[in-house]
Amino acid sequence: GYVASGVTEANYLIVDYYLDLHISDENEQSRTLRLGTASDATAGFNDLYDVLSPPPPPDGLFGARLRVDGISYLTKFQPSTIISSEWGVIFAPTQGYAPITMTWDPSQLPEEGKFILRDLVDGSYANVDMREQSELVVSQNFINELTLTHELLSEVEQSYSSNWNLVSLPVETQNNAYQELFPSASEGTLYQFTVNYVPTNLLTPGTGYWLR
């Protein structure tokens, strides 16, 4: 894991990772929010890791904060991710000084999982792979909140024609049985080719098979 400073400079905690998200407007108002995970962090407020946000500013003033389970934070660590972790990122530019610009350092992200920053309108205006870029400009005035998600699991959807198909498994799964992955497959029709076609029941990621 990474070593990150806690609430006080004299308090150092071992965390899985942390990410500093810098948010600013065109009036040179800015705030840096910190998020991450740690094995002994908690879902609610934890004074070892977390810093609560002050109340939201009046309309027209700059503001930025994280929100998890209805609580606002400047720093929020969540328990170590098993499937996914999610933070709301809430912001407002100074009146007349839009847009909002968000920046981060992708090298702070751990190797595991995807980090996606998207709007609440199905990702229609912002849907960013945070490993692939380090800045997002939010120019739509009606967007004042994004969701930042760390996902360890992903779904793969693929359509197949009826009868025989070449199939493969592109991800690690909890159950590699073909009946689980392809519930409409004919029983006993998964074949792997070595020297001859060999019937099998399990798919190995990256290996090709015939399946009816």
mmCIF file of N, CA and C in Angstrom, residues 84-166:
data_model
loop_
_atom_site.group_PDB
_atom_site.id
_atom_site.type_symbol
_atom_site.label_atom_id
_atom_site.label_comp_id
_atom_site.label_asym_id
_atom_site.label_seq_id
_atom_site.Cartn_x
_atom_site.Cartn_y
_atom_site.Cartn_z
ATOM 1 N N SER A 84 -16.572 -2.787 -5.332
ATOM 2 C CA SER A 84 -16.476 -1.403 -5.798
ATOM 3 C C SER A 84 -16.606 -0.453 -4.622
ATOM 4 N N SER A 85 -16.062 0.740 -4.784
ATOM 5 C CA SER A 85 -16.233 1.844 -3.839
ATOM 6 C C SER A 85 -16.668 3.065 -4.630
ATOM 7 N N GLU A 86 -17.460 3.930 -3.996
ATOM 8 C CA GLU A 86 -18.021 5.063 -4.727
ATOM 9 C C GLU A 86 -18.014 6.309 -3.850
ATOM 10 N N TRP A 87 -17.644 7.417 -4.458
ATOM 11 C CA TRP A 87 -17.675 8.718 -3.806
ATOM 12 C C TRP A 87 -18.468 9.684 -4.686
ATOM 13 N N GLY A 88 -19.311 10.499 -4.078
ATOM 14 C CA GLY A 88 -19.907 11.607 -4.794
ATOM 15 C C GLY A 88 -18.972 12.803 -4.735
ATOM 16 N N VAL A 89 -18.794 13.499 -5.852
ATOM 17 C CA VAL A 89 -17.953 14.694 -5.917
ATOM 18 C C VAL A 89 -18.875 15.860 -6.248
ATOM 19 N N ILE A 90 -19.057 16.757 -5.275
ATOM 20 C CA ILE A 90 -20.007 17.863 -5.417
ATOM 21 C C ILE A 90 -19.224 19.166 -5.521
ATOM 22 N N PHE A 91 -19.654 20.061 -6.406
ATOM 23 C CA PHE A 91 -18.867 21.263 -6.678
ATOM 24 C C PHE A 91 -19.759 22.380 -7.201
ATOM 25 N N ALA A 92 -19.266 23.609 -7.071
ATOM 26 C CA ALA A 92 -19.947 24.782 -7.628
ATOM 27 C C ALA A 92 -18.897 25.850 -7.875
ATOM 28 N N PRO A 93 -18.885 26.451 -9.069
ATOM 29 C CA PRO A 93 -17.947 27.552 -9.330
ATOM 30 C C PRO A 93 -18.456 28.851 -8.729
ATOM 31 N N THR A 94 -17.559 29.799 -8.544
ATOM 32 C CA THR A 94 -17.990 31.149 -8.204
ATOM 33 C C THR A 94 -18.897 31.653 -9.326
ATOM 34 N N GLN A 95 -19.964 32.356 -8.963
ATOM 35 C CA GLN A 95 -20.911 32.820 -9.980
ATOM 36 C C GLN A 95 -20.199 33.657 -11.047
ATOM 37 N N GLY A 96 -20.390 33.265 -12.296
ATOM 38 C CA GLY A 96 -19.755 33.972 -13.399
ATOM 39 C C GLY A 96 -18.352 33.501 -13.714
ATOM 40 N N TYR A 97 -17.873 32.488 -12.993
ATOM 41 C CA TYR A 97 -16.492 32.019 -13.197
ATOM 42 C C TYR A 97 -16.440 30.519 -13.506
ATOM 43 N N ALA A 98 -17.439 30.014 -14.202
ATOM 44 C CA ALA A 98 -17.373 28.651 -14.712
ATOM 45 C C ALA A 98 -16.392 28.630 -15.895
ATOM 46 N N PRO A 99 -15.856 27.473 -16.265
ATOM 47 C CA PRO A 99 -16.208 26.131 -15.798
ATOM 48 C C PRO A 99 -15.372 25.690 -14.603
ATOM 49 N N ILE A 100 -15.759 24.529 -14.094
ATOM 50 C CA ILE A 100 -14.986 23.833 -13.072
ATOM 51 C C ILE A 100 -13.951 22.940 -13.768
ATOM 52 N N THR A 101 -12.721 22.947 -13.245
ATOM 53 C CA THR A 101 -11.669 22.070 -13.759
ATOM 54 C C THR A 101 -11.213 21.137 -12.645
ATOM 55 N N MET A 102 -11.174 19.861 -12.950
ATOM 56 C CA MET A 102 -10.685 18.847 -12.014
ATOM 57 C C MET A 102 -9.398 18.253 -12.562
ATOM 58 N N THR A 103 -8.393 18.119 -11.702
ATOM 59 C CA THR A 103 -7.140 17.495 -12.105
ATOM 60 C C THR A 103 -6.720 16.467 -11.056
ATOM 61 N N TRP A 104 -5.949 15.468 -11.506
ATOM 62 C CA TRP A 104 -5.455 14.416 -10.618
ATOM 63 C C TRP A 104 -4.218 13.797 -11.244
ATOM 64 N N ASP A 105 -3.529 13.000 -10.467
ATOM 65 C CA ASP A 105 -2.315 12.328 -10.923
ATOM 66 C C ASP A 105 -2.615 10.838 -11.065
ATOM 67 N N PRO A 106 -2.731 10.310 -12.292
ATOM 68 C CA PRO A 106 -3.045 8.885 -12.459
ATOM 69 C C PRO A 106 -2.040 7.950 -11.800
ATOM 70 N N SER A 107 -0.813 8.406 -11.578
ATOM 71 C CA SER A 107 0.182 7.531 -10.956
ATOM 72 C C SER A 107 -0.152 7.227 -9.494
ATOM 73 N N GLN A 108 -1.068 7.983 -8.883
ATOM 74 C CA GLN A 108 -1.495 7.684 -7.516
ATOM 75 C C GLN A 108 -2.429 6.481 -7.452
ATOM 76 N N LEU A 109 -2.997 6.092 -8.569
ATOM 77 C CA LEU A 109 -3.983 5.015 -8.574
ATOM 78 C C LEU A 109 -3.291 3.662 -8.468
ATOM 79 N N PRO A 110 -3.878 2.726 -7.722
ATOM 80 C CA PRO A 110 -3.301 1.374 -7.635
ATOM 81 C C PRO A 110 -3.507 0.630 -8.945
ATOM 82 N N GLU A 111 -2.832 -0.490 -9.102
ATOM 83 C CA GLU A 111 -2.914 -1.257 -10.338
ATOM 84 C C GLU A 111 -4.264 -1.944 -10.506
ATOM 85 N N GLU A 112 -4.931 -2.242 -9.397
ATOM 86 C CA GLU A 112 -6.135 -3.051 -9.458
ATOM 87 C C GLU A 112 -7.367 -2.206 -9.759
ATOM 88 N N GLY A 113 -8.178 -2.670 -10.694
ATOM 89 C CA GLY A 113 -9.485 -2.088 -10.917
ATOM 90 C C GLY A 113 -9.510 -0.889 -11.842
ATOM 91 N N LYS A 114 -10.729 -0.443 -12.139
ATOM 92 C CA LYS A 114 -10.974 0.721 -12.982
ATOM 93 C C LYS A 114 -11.407 1.896 -12.111
ATOM 94 N N PHE A 115 -11.003 3.095 -12.511
ATOM 95 C CA PHE A 115 -11.432 4.320 -11.847
ATOM 96 C C PHE A 115 -12.176 5.165 -12.875
ATOM 97 N N ILE A 116 -13.471 5.362 -12.630
ATOM 98 C CA ILE A 116 -14.328 6.060 -13.575
ATOM 99 C C ILE A 116 -14.946 7.270 -12.895
ATOM 100 N N LEU A 117 -14.894 8.417 -13.574
ATOM 101 C CA LEU A 117 -15.508 9.652 -13.106
ATOM 102 C C LEU A 117 -16.604 9.993 -14.104
ATOM 103 N N ARG A 118 -17.864 9.963 -13.664
ATOM 104 C CA ARG A 118 -18.965 10.173 -14.605
ATOM 105 C C ARG A 118 -20.066 11.033 -13.987
ATOM 106 N N ASP A 119 -20.848 11.658 -14.859
ATOM 107 C CA ASP A 119 -21.974 12.464 -14.397
ATOM 108 C C ASP A 119 -23.149 11.566 -14.016
ATOM 109 N N LEU A 120 -24.195 12.188 -13.477
ATOM 110 C CA LEU A 120 -25.348 11.424 -13.027
ATOM 111 C C LEU A 120 -26.382 11.236 -14.125
ATOM 112 N N VAL A 121 -26.087 11.713 -15.341
ATOM 113 C CA VAL A 121 -27.012 11.589 -16.468
ATOM 114 C C VAL A 121 -26.508 10.460 -17.366
ATOM 115 N N ASP A 122 -26.317 9.281 -16.763
ATOM 116 C CA ASP A 122 -25.855 8.097 -17.499
ATOM 117 C C ASP A 122 -24.515 8.311 -18.188
ATOM 118 N N GLY A 123 -23.694 9.201 -17.665
ATOM 119 C CA GLY A 123 -22.398 9.439 -18.275
ATOM 120 C C GLY A 123 -22.479 10.110 -19.629
ATOM 121 N N SER A 124 -23.568 10.837 -19.894
ATOM 122 C CA SER A 124 -23.756 11.455 -21.212
ATOM 123 C C SER A 124 -22.816 12.631 -21.438
ATOM 124 N N TYR A 125 -22.418 13.318 -20.371
ATOM 125 C CA TYR A 125 -21.594 14.522 -20.503
ATOM 126 C C TYR A 125 -20.183 14.338 -19.964
ATOM 127 N N ALA A 126 -20.030 13.453 -19.008
ATOM 128 C CA ALA A 126 -18.706 13.167 -18.459
ATOM 129 C C ALA A 126 -18.640 11.683 -18.139
ATOM 130 N N ASN A 127 -17.676 10.991 -18.740
ATOM 131 C CA ASN A 127 -17.487 9.570 -18.493
ATOM 132 C C ASN A 127 -16.010 9.281 -18.745
ATOM 133 N N VAL A 128 -15.205 9.433 -17.701
ATOM 134 C CA VAL A 128 -13.758 9.512 -17.845
ATOM 135 C C VAL A 128 -13.082 8.311 -17.203
ATOM 136 N N ASP A 129 -12.196 7.678 -17.953
ATOM 137 C CA ASP A 129 -11.280 6.683 -17.401
ATOM 138 C C ASP A 129 -10.115 7.459 -16.796
ATOM 139 N N MET A 130 -10.012 7.449 -15.465
ATOM 140 C CA MET A 130 -9.051 8.306 -14.782
ATOM 141 C C MET A 130 -7.611 7.836 -14.952
ATOM 142 N N ARG A 131 -7.414 6.648 -15.490
ATOM 143 C CA ARG A 131 -6.056 6.206 -15.818
ATOM 144 C C ARG A 131 -5.583 6.807 -17.135
ATOM 145 N N GLU A 132 -6.528 7.119 -18.011
ATOM 146 C CA GLU A 132 -6.197 7.553 -19.361
ATOM 147 C C GLU A 132 -6.019 9.057 -19.490
ATOM 148 N N GLN A 133 -6.524 9.831 -18.548
ATOM 149 C CA GLN A 133 -6.358 11.280 -18.581
ATOM 150 C C GLN A 133 -6.249 11.812 -17.174
ATOM 151 N N SER A 134 -5.821 13.068 -17.052
ATOM 152 C CA SER A 134 -5.562 13.644 -15.728
ATOM 153 C C SER A 134 -6.330 14.938 -15.509
ATOM 154 N N GLU A 135 -7.277 15.243 -16.392
ATOM 155 C CA GLU A 135 -8.036 16.494 -16.256
ATOM 156 C C GLU A 135 -9.427 16.311 -16.829
ATOM 157 N N LEU A 136 -10.389 16.966 -16.187
ATOM 158 C CA LEU A 136 -11.760 17.018 -16.690
ATOM 159 C C LEU A 136 -12.280 18.431 -16.497
ATOM 160 N N VAL A 137 -12.791 19.034 -17.556
ATOM 161 C CA VAL A 137 -13.409 20.350 -17.496
ATOM 162 C C VAL A 137 -14.920 20.157 -17.576
ATOM 163 N N VAL A 138 -15.642 20.623 -16.571
ATOM 164 C CA VAL A 138 -17.101 20.502 -16.527
ATOM 165 C C VAL A 138 -17.687 21.842 -16.954
ATOM 166 N N SER A 139 -18.117 21.930 -18.188
ATOM 167 C CA SER A 139 -18.610 23.197 -18.731
ATOM 168 C C SER A 139 -20.128 23.325 -18.682
ATOM 169 N N GLN A 140 -20.836 22.232 -18.392
ATOM 170 C CA GLN A 140 -22.298 22.294 -18.315
ATOM 171 C C GLN A 140 -22.718 22.855 -16.963
ATOM 172 N N ASN A 141 -23.456 23.956 -16.953
ATOM 173 C CA ASN A 141 -23.834 24.611 -15.699
ATOM 174 C C ASN A 141 -24.769 23.763 -14.846
ATOM 175 N N PHE A 142 -25.524 22.871 -15.482
ATOM 176 C CA PHE A 142 -26.497 22.069 -14.732
ATOM 177 C C PHE A 142 -25.854 20.860 -14.052
ATOM 178 N N ILE A 143 -24.581 20.606 -14.280
ATOM 179 C CA ILE A 143 -23.894 19.493 -13.623
ATOM 180 C C ILE A 143 -23.122 20.022 -12.421
ATOM 181 N N ASN A 144 -23.513 19.608 -11.248
ATOM 182 C CA ASN A 144 -22.822 20.018 -10.018
ATOM 183 C C ASN A 144 -22.406 18.826 -9.154
ATOM 184 N N GLU A 145 -22.517 17.623 -9.728
ATOM 185 C CA GLU A 145 -22.107 16.432 -8.990
ATOM 186 C C GLU A 145 -21.679 15.357 -9.983
ATOM 187 N N LEU A 146 -20.602 14.666 -9.639
ATOM 188 C CA LEU A 146 -20.129 13.515 -10.389
ATOM 189 C C LEU A 146 -19.994 12.331 -9.437
ATOM 190 N N THR A 147 -19.911 11.164 -9.988
ATOM 191 C CA THR A 147 -19.649 9.966 -9.201
ATOM 192 C C THR A 147 -18.277 9.425 -9.575
ATOM 193 N N LEU A 148 -17.448 9.189 -8.569
ATOM 194 C CA LEU A 148 -16.130 8.581 -8.770
ATOM 195 C C LEU A 148 -16.220 7.150 -8.252
ATOM 196 N N THR A 149 -15.988 6.189 -9.134
ATOM 197 C CA THR A 149 -16.151 4.782 -8.782
ATOM 198 C C THR A 149 -14.862 4.018 -9.017
ATOM 199 N N HIS A 150 -14.485 3.225 -8.017
ATOM 200 C CA HIS A 150 -13.377 2.272 -8.157
ATOM 201 C C HIS A 150 -14.019 0.893 -8.268
ATOM 202 N N GLU A 151 -13.905 0.282 -9.442
ATOM 203 C CA GLU A 151 -14.541 -1.003 -9.713
ATOM 204 C C GLU A 151 -13.487 -2.092 -9.888
ATOM 205 N N LEU A 152 -13.614 -3.166 -9.108
ATOM 206 C CA LEU A 152 -12.727 -4.307 -9.272
ATOM 207 C C LEU A 152 -13.326 -5.353 -10.192
ATOM 208 N N LEU A 153 -14.650 -5.372 -10.323
ATOM 209 C CA LEU A 153 -15.319 -6.332 -11.185
ATOM 210 C C LEU A 153 -15.889 -5.614 -12.396
ATOM 211 N N SER A 154 -15.902 -6.288 -13.539
ATOM 212 C CA SER A 154 -16.497 -5.710 -14.740
ATOM 213 C C SER A 154 -17.366 -6.749 -15.425
ATOM 214 N N GLU A 155 -18.343 -6.298 -16.181
ATOM 215 C CA GLU A 155 -19.231 -7.181 -16.913
ATOM 216 C C GLU A 155 -18.879 -7.131 -18.397
ATOM 217 N N VAL A 156 -18.950 -8.276 -19.041
ATOM 218 C CA VAL A 156 -18.709 -8.369 -20.473
ATOM 219 C C VAL A 156 -19.953 -8.972 -21.116
ATOM 220 N N GLU A 157 -20.566 -8.232 -22.037
ATOM 221 C CA GLU A 157 -21.737 -8.734 -22.758
ATOM 222 C C GLU A 157 -21.344 -9.030 -24.204
ATOM 223 N N GLN A 158 -21.752 -10.197 -24.702
ATOM 224 C CA GLN A 158 -21.421 -10.586 -26.064
ATOM 225 C C GLN A 158 -22.583 -11.380 -26.651
ATOM 226 N N SER A 159 -22.971 -11.044 -27.859
ATOM 227 C CA SER A 159 -24.042 -11.772 -28.537
ATOM 228 C C SER A 159 -23.444 -12.859 -29.426
ATOM 229 N N TYR A 160 -24.133 -14.007 -29.503
ATOM 230 C CA TYR A 160 -23.689 -15.122 -30.326
ATOM 231 C C TYR A 160 -24.839 -15.588 -31.208
ATOM 232 N N SER A 161 -24.485 -16.092 -32.354
ATOM 233 C CA SER A 161 -25.502 -16.679 -33.221
ATOM 234 C C SER A 161 -25.832 -18.076 -32.716
ATOM 235 N N SER A 162 -26.960 -18.601 -33.168
ATOM 236 C CA SER A 162 -27.322 -19.961 -32.782
ATOM 237 C C SER A 162 -26.392 -20.950 -33.476
ATOM 238 N N ASN A 163 -26.372 -22.173 -32.957
ATOM 239 C CA ASN A 163 -25.514 -23.251 -33.457
ATOM 240 C C ASN A 163 -24.083 -23.068 -32.944
ATOM 241 N N TRP A 164 -23.064 -23.459 -33.720
ATOM 242 C CA TRP A 164 -21.690 -23.488 -33.229
ATOM 243 C C TRP A 164 -21.035 -22.111 -33.264
ATOM 244 N N ASN A 165 -20.231 -21.816 -32.218
ATOM 245 C CA ASN A 165 -19.493 -20.554 -32.129
ATOM 246 C C ASN A 165 -18.100 -20.795 -31.579
ATOM 247 N N LEU A 166 -17.176 -19.959 -31.982
ATOM 248 C CA LEU A 166 -15.887 -19.885 -31.306
ATOM 249 C C LEU A 166 -16.045 -18.959 -30.111
#
